[in-house]
XYZ file of C-alpha atoms in Angstrom:
416
model
C -47.479 55.350 -54.597
C -43.930 54.662 -53.358
C -42.316 57.953 -54.402
C -43.178 61.602 -53.837
C -41.629 65.077 -53.907
C -41.629 66.692 -50.456
C -40.162 69.561 -48.434
C -38.205 68.520 -45.327
C -39.352 70.283 -42.155
C -36.672 69.411 -39.606
C -34.329 66.730 -38.301
C -35.593 64.478 -35.524
C -33.907 62.417 -32.831
C -32.675 59.310 -34.594
C -31.301 61.216 -37.574
C -34.083 61.303 -40.136
C -35.736 64.305 -41.714
C -39.418 64.849 -40.955
C -41.912 65.698 -43.679
C -45.558 65.162 -44.548
C -46.871 63.252 -47.552
C -49.737 64.484 -49.721
C -51.911 61.953 -47.869
C -51.177 63.750 -44.591
C -49.128 60.863 -43.229
C -45.768 61.667 -41.637
C -42.606 60.486 -43.342
C -39.169 60.008 -41.800
C -36.508 60.304 -44.476
C -32.828 59.325 -44.500
C -30.224 61.428 -46.282
C -31.940 64.823 -46.126
C -31.572 68.187 -44.386
C -34.104 70.776 -43.166
C -35.606 72.951 -45.901
C -34.618 70.676 -48.769
C -37.006 69.787 -51.593
C -36.422 66.113 -52.339
C -37.804 63.170 -54.246
C -38.194 60.322 -51.781
C -38.766 56.578 -52.066
C -40.800 54.848 -49.372
C -39.060 51.785 -47.933
C -41.301 50.937 -44.960
C -44.989 51.573 -44.340
C -46.411 51.787 -40.833
C -49.913 52.548 -39.618
C -49.241 56.207 -38.773
C -46.064 56.983 -40.719
C -43.650 55.783 -43.373
C -39.879 55.566 -43.616
C -38.170 56.709 -46.792
C -34.843 57.497 -48.411
C -33.890 60.421 -50.625
C -33.697 59.547 -54.324
C -32.978 63.031 -55.669
C -32.153 66.340 -53.978
C -34.077 68.926 -56.006
C -33.234 71.967 -53.842
C -30.238 71.282 -51.561
C -29.684 72.996 -48.226
C -26.744 75.412 -47.949
C -25.604 73.160 -45.076
C -25.175 70.168 -47.427
C -21.709 68.883 -48.306
C -20.442 65.842 -50.174
C -20.215 62.778 -47.911
C -16.764 61.325 -47.337
C -17.888 57.746 -47.982
C -20.127 56.249 -50.631
C -21.722 53.966 -48.038
C -22.177 56.766 -45.467
C -25.803 55.858 -44.692
C -24.701 52.556 -43.137
C -22.683 54.087 -40.290
C -22.727 57.872 -40.376
C -25.750 59.367 -42.158
C -24.850 62.910 -41.128
C -21.732 63.057 -43.283
C -23.904 65.118 -45.638
C -23.855 68.267 -43.487
C -21.294 70.791 -42.316
C -19.893 69.972 -38.884
C -21.089 73.267 -37.371
C -24.586 72.483 -38.623
C -24.448 68.996 -37.109
C -23.595 70.382 -33.677
C -26.294 73.049 -33.991
C -28.973 70.508 -34.911
C -27.988 68.145 -32.109
C -28.304 70.914 -29.531
C -31.704 71.880 -30.960
C -32.887 68.262 -30.780
C -31.901 68.068 -27.102
C -33.865 71.244 -26.328
C -36.895 69.927 -28.210
C -36.834 66.552 -26.422
C -36.715 68.123 -22.961
C -39.221 70.787 -23.980
C -41.772 68.091 -24.809
C -41.409 66.877 -21.212
C -41.856 70.469 -19.956
C -38.391 70.428 -18.403
C -36.763 73.838 -18.175
C -33.116 73.182 -18.902
C -30.518 75.657 -17.703
C -28.610 77.367 -20.497
C -26.308 74.573 -21.592
C -23.266 74.008 -23.745
C -22.937 71.397 -26.474
C -19.399 70.029 -26.368
C -17.598 68.594 -29.381
C -14.055 67.894 -30.504
C -12.453 68.791 -33.806
C -11.935 65.212 -34.985
C -14.933 64.241 -37.102
C -13.311 60.995 -38.252
C -10.932 58.332 -36.935
C -12.277 58.493 -33.382
C -13.995 55.124 -32.840
C -11.883 52.586 -30.955
C -14.365 49.814 -31.779
C -16.196 48.615 -34.892
C -18.379 45.661 -35.761
C -18.300 44.423 -39.339
C -20.353 41.794 -41.085
C -19.146 39.744 -44.057
C -20.030 39.308 -47.709
C -18.832 36.528 -49.966
C -18.585 36.355 -53.761
C -16.325 34.848 -56.429
C -13.491 37.117 -55.294
C -13.681 35.792 -51.729
C -14.713 37.341 -48.427
C -15.241 41.069 -47.915
C -15.990 43.257 -44.910
C -19.563 44.508 -45.024
C -22.037 46.737 -43.206
C -25.802 46.486 -43.140
C -27.533 48.770 -45.613
C -29.795 51.146 -43.695
C -33.478 50.607 -44.358
C -33.078 47.104 -45.777
C -31.863 43.606 -44.960
C -29.049 43.883 -47.489
C -25.339 44.492 -46.976
C -22.768 46.796 -48.520
C -19.151 45.837 -49.123
C -16.804 48.257 -47.329
C -13.090 48.756 -46.919
C -13.309 49.744 -43.259
C -14.894 52.893 -41.837
C -13.717 56.497 -41.768
C -15.103 56.772 -38.228
C -12.681 54.148 -36.907
C -9.141 54.508 -35.655
C -6.671 53.315 -38.325
C -5.623 50.429 -36.056
C -9.227 49.177 -35.993
C -9.542 49.188 -39.780
C -6.137 47.559 -40.186
C -7.063 44.893 -37.641
C -10.307 44.082 -39.446
C -8.439 43.750 -42.741
C -5.821 41.480 -41.143
C -8.535 39.144 -39.847
C -10.249 39.219 -43.243
C -6.965 38.243 -44.906
C -6.547 35.291 -42.530
C -10.111 34.119 -43.215
C -9.581 34.339 -46.966
C -6.296 32.467 -46.622
C -8.123 29.641 -44.852
C -10.863 29.596 -47.521
C -13.602 30.380 -44.979
C -17.043 30.930 -46.500
C -19.351 33.817 -45.581
C -22.144 31.418 -44.633
C -20.204 30.236 -41.575
C -19.559 33.774 -40.297
C -21.647 36.353 -38.456
C -19.563 39.368 -37.512
C -16.190 40.501 -36.266
C -15.698 43.078 -33.509
C -12.371 44.884 -33.508
C -11.222 47.347 -30.871
C -8.008 49.221 -30.268
C -6.429 51.066 -27.380
C -5.147 54.584 -27.949
C -1.641 53.110 -28.108
C -2.678 50.859 -30.997
C -2.993 47.405 -29.407
C -5.812 45.536 -31.148
C -8.114 42.839 -29.773
C -10.916 41.133 -31.643
C -13.836 38.731 -31.327
C -15.029 36.673 -34.286
C -18.601 35.336 -34.185
C -19.231 32.179 -36.208
C -22.238 29.963 -36.927
C -20.609 26.521 -36.669
C -19.107 24.815 -33.628
C -16.523 22.953 -35.735
C -14.969 26.180 -36.999
C -11.307 25.653 -38.001
C -8.466 27.004 -35.889
C -7.023 30.201 -37.329
C -3.566 31.670 -36.974
C -3.319 34.905 -35.012
C -3.036 37.585 -37.712
C -0.144 40.046 -37.649
C -1.044 43.199 -35.735
C -3.741 41.497 -33.627
C -2.905 41.149 -29.938
C -5.710 38.745 -29.141
C -8.568 36.984 -30.920
C -11.559 35.202 -29.362
C -13.602 32.937 -31.625
C -17.195 32.556 -30.440
C -19.868 30.175 -31.623
C -22.967 32.383 -31.875
C -26.455 30.894 -32.073
C -27.388 31.108 -35.785
C -31.053 31.609 -34.871
C -30.212 35.003 -33.371
C -29.239 37.876 -35.685
C -27.181 39.409 -32.879
C -23.566 38.613 -32.046
C -24.407 36.606 -28.942
C -21.590 34.785 -27.144
C -23.101 31.290 -27.034
C -19.864 29.323 -26.593
C -16.182 30.266 -26.625
C -14.483 27.967 -29.137
C -10.900 29.153 -28.586
C -8.698 32.164 -27.865
C -5.466 33.252 -29.500
C -2.993 35.664 -27.931
C -3.939 38.221 -25.265
C -7.238 40.067 -25.722
C -6.627 42.571 -22.913
C -6.121 46.211 -23.871
C -5.577 49.252 -21.669
C -6.237 52.976 -21.775
C -5.805 55.949 -19.466
C -8.643 58.191 -18.261
C -7.930 61.216 -16.060
C -4.516 59.774 -15.283
C -5.850 56.371 -14.193
C -5.177 53.162 -16.116
C -7.995 50.829 -17.132
C -7.884 47.350 -18.618
C -10.703 45.813 -20.618
C -11.147 43.257 -23.356
C -12.989 43.085 -26.633
C -16.108 41.650 -25.031
C -16.588 44.243 -22.261
C -18.131 47.695 -22.643
C -15.806 50.680 -22.902
C -16.507 54.102 -24.362
C -15.569 54.335 -28.037
C -14.550 58.024 -28.200
C -12.039 58.536 -25.411
C -10.991 62.171 -26.001
C -14.517 63.462 -25.431
C -15.171 60.899 -22.682
C -12.248 62.449 -20.816
C -14.036 65.815 -21.120
C -17.160 64.295 -19.562
C -15.203 62.719 -16.714
C -13.469 66.021 -15.957
C -16.852 67.738 -15.729
C -18.307 65.054 -13.452
C -15.273 65.227 -11.187
C -15.644 69.006 -10.956
C -19.326 68.919 -9.974
C -19.601 65.767 -7.884
C -19.982 66.440 -4.159
C -18.413 64.640 -1.204
C -19.936 61.360 -0.121
C -20.078 57.648 -0.878
C -20.333 57.170 -4.640
C -22.486 54.348 -6.017
C -21.871 53.627 -9.715
C -25.006 51.686 -10.654
C -24.198 50.668 -14.242
C -20.499 50.515 -13.539
C -19.058 48.466 -16.403
C -15.295 48.148 -15.985
C -15.334 51.074 -13.536
C -14.386 53.808 -15.979
C -16.642 56.497 -14.482
C -16.685 55.614 -10.793
C -12.939 54.996 -10.505
C -12.106 58.141 -12.508
C -14.137 60.551 -10.381
C -14.217 59.031 -6.871
C -11.692 57.639 -4.404
C -13.629 54.629 -3.109
C -16.716 54.003 -5.246
C -19.042 51.034 -5.052
C -19.407 49.638 -8.570
C -22.517 47.657 -9.478
C -22.259 45.629 -12.701
C -24.286 42.668 -13.999
C -21.891 41.436 -16.699
C -19.383 38.936 -15.304
C -16.624 39.823 -17.772
C -16.970 43.536 -17.046
C -17.043 42.781 -13.315
C -13.749 40.903 -13.549
C -12.252 43.869 -15.426
C -13.589 46.269 -12.782
C -11.900 44.220 -10.056
C -8.591 44.546 -11.886
C -9.163 48.284 -12.293
C -9.858 48.758 -8.576
C -6.970 46.641 -7.339
C -5.059 48.325 -4.488
C -7.929 50.772 -3.914
C -10.773 50.944 -1.405
C -13.411 50.482 -4.101
C -15.995 47.692 -3.959
C -17.181 45.760 -7.016
C -20.486 43.885 -6.858
C -21.616 41.506 -9.608
C -25.370 41.991 -9.780
C -27.967 43.960 -11.703
C -28.717 47.516 -10.638
C -32.335 46.667 -9.872
C -31.110 43.980 -7.444
C -28.863 46.471 -5.646
C -31.529 48.905 -4.509
C -30.232 48.931 -0.925
C -27.303 51.090 -2.083
C -29.649 53.912 -3.075
C -29.651 55.847 0.188
C -30.047 59.546 1.092
C -26.411 60.004 2.157
C -25.001 58.558 -1.087
C -24.186 59.993 -4.503
C -25.586 57.968 -7.382
C -23.890 57.680 -10.786
C -26.040 56.187 -13.537
C -25.074 55.565 -17.163
C -27.912 53.238 -18.172
C -28.581 51.543 -21.515
C -30.796 53.274 -24.061
C -33.944 52.102 -22.248
C -33.059 54.399 -19.340
C -33.520 53.720 -15.640
C -35.246 50.528 -14.579
C -38.606 51.299 -12.978
C -37.522 49.791 -9.656
C -34.519 52.112 -9.537
C -36.634 55.207 -10.192
C -39.089 54.085 -7.501
C -36.298 53.547 -4.965
C -34.780 56.956 -5.760
C -38.089 58.645 -4.978
C -38.451 56.692 -1.732
C -34.840 57.207 -0.568
C -33.513 60.124 -2.619
C -29.691 60.290 -2.775
C -28.304 63.774 -2.235
C -26.947 63.906 -5.797
C -27.469 61.963 -9.033
C -24.988 62.073 -11.900
C -26.947 60.893 -14.946
C -25.000 60.303 -18.168
C -27.244 59.187 -21.009
C -26.902 57.838 -24.541
C -30.619 58.487 -25.092
C -31.905 61.979 -24.197
C -35.515 60.828 -24.681
C -35.422 58.283 -21.865
C -33.278 60.597 -19.755
C -35.911 63.332 -20.094
C -38.611 60.814 -19.169
C -36.674 59.737 -16.072
C -35.952 63.303 -14.965
C -39.667 64.077 -15.289
C -40.355 61.194 -12.886
C -37.754 62.490 -10.439
C -38.415 66.236 -10.628
C -40.576 66.287 -7.491
C -37.403 65.466 -5.535
C -34.645 66.981 -7.690
C -33.503 70.105 -9.486
C -31.129 70.084 -12.455
C -28.006 71.832 -11.176
C -25.927 71.211 -14.309
C -26.619 70.043 -17.847
C -24.447 69.536 -20.913
C -24.726 67.845 -24.313
C -21.921 66.005 -26.110
C -21.144 64.972 -29.643
C -19.688 61.574 -28.785
C -20.283 60.277 -32.309
C -19.559 62.920 -34.971
C -21.205 62.418 -38.379
C -23.915 60.270 -36.779
C -27.244 61.281 -35.171
C -26.247 59.895 -31.751
C -26.247 62.305 -28.811
C -25.054 61.992 -25.204
C -26.231 64.206 -22.371
C -25.099 64.755 -18.799
C -27.513 65.911 -16.105
C -26.482 66.477 -12.512
C -29.489 66.381 -10.217
C -29.433 67.943 -6.778
C -31.899 66.829 -4.130
C -34.332 69.575 -3.221
C -34.181 71.030 0.259
C -37.433 70.854 2.173
């Protein structure tokens, strides 16, 4: 049986609603809210659970609202709930995650901004082709299919306009969807747009730089990989460098380097870190272009594995006493020392095991841990709790209308 009527118990980290089928198997359902009675359709079967989507809302939650986009499930599945409810559920999910690890969090705030839409300074679109030509597209959640879109309500207007300008140029050159992978478009707060186009053929024709686009990189991307990997740079048009200001300091970056996508709330995070960070040598272990370390410290050491990001970090630390080192964090363990302050903003997988081991052997006096995955952050803090106490904790709604959550934990070394 691929359909069933169920009552939704709660929302879980990742954004789905949890319920139980008549068979006793757990089901994770997209497009539902706690307490709702819904008809669901199973889309994936696993050994211990299934994934499903809502087909019909029989008894809607009082928190439910009409989504702002027809294709909301592709990018922002929580458009279906009131914003206050979204922030409430995200805070509850954080508490539940840390509770499972038996971590007693201090009473914490969940910080959000009023702008639910038009906050993303970066988007990645796929393509769809038909008799009418090329269209922007997004992957349909829970399937391998795509949905035609006209941009995203989460994105800054300049990002959507930039994507449409590139689409227009591709259509004008009669480019077929089969030769394209994706396009990444990002914009500074001032509106300068840079983009990277990922294509599947090395003999891709030379485009004109579309109006409104400051710079465009065209990358050949290995067709065997579904990801937008930068296999070979075919050519560049214009200037792909953009700049933004954080806590009064200017940062440059390009389309292919990591930079936070919601800058107003990122500024809030940086202000908090700067307030709580103690004196000492700051080591920014997943430093990127230097946005955290340079914003909160006078002479940080920035560790970054990506060569492009490292080159951006060197530009951002010019005329300062900062050091930039191009290596992986796990190869820079010698910088984890008791007299230092450690800043970590790791990928979703959390801290590398070698880093956690080194911290326990040579515990820095303070760790500033910003995380895009509270589950791995809670796991890491559990590993470190014999040496550290949580002196400050806060949650953030970096990505309104989506299930994504960011958390900041400041860990203070225990006194013996």
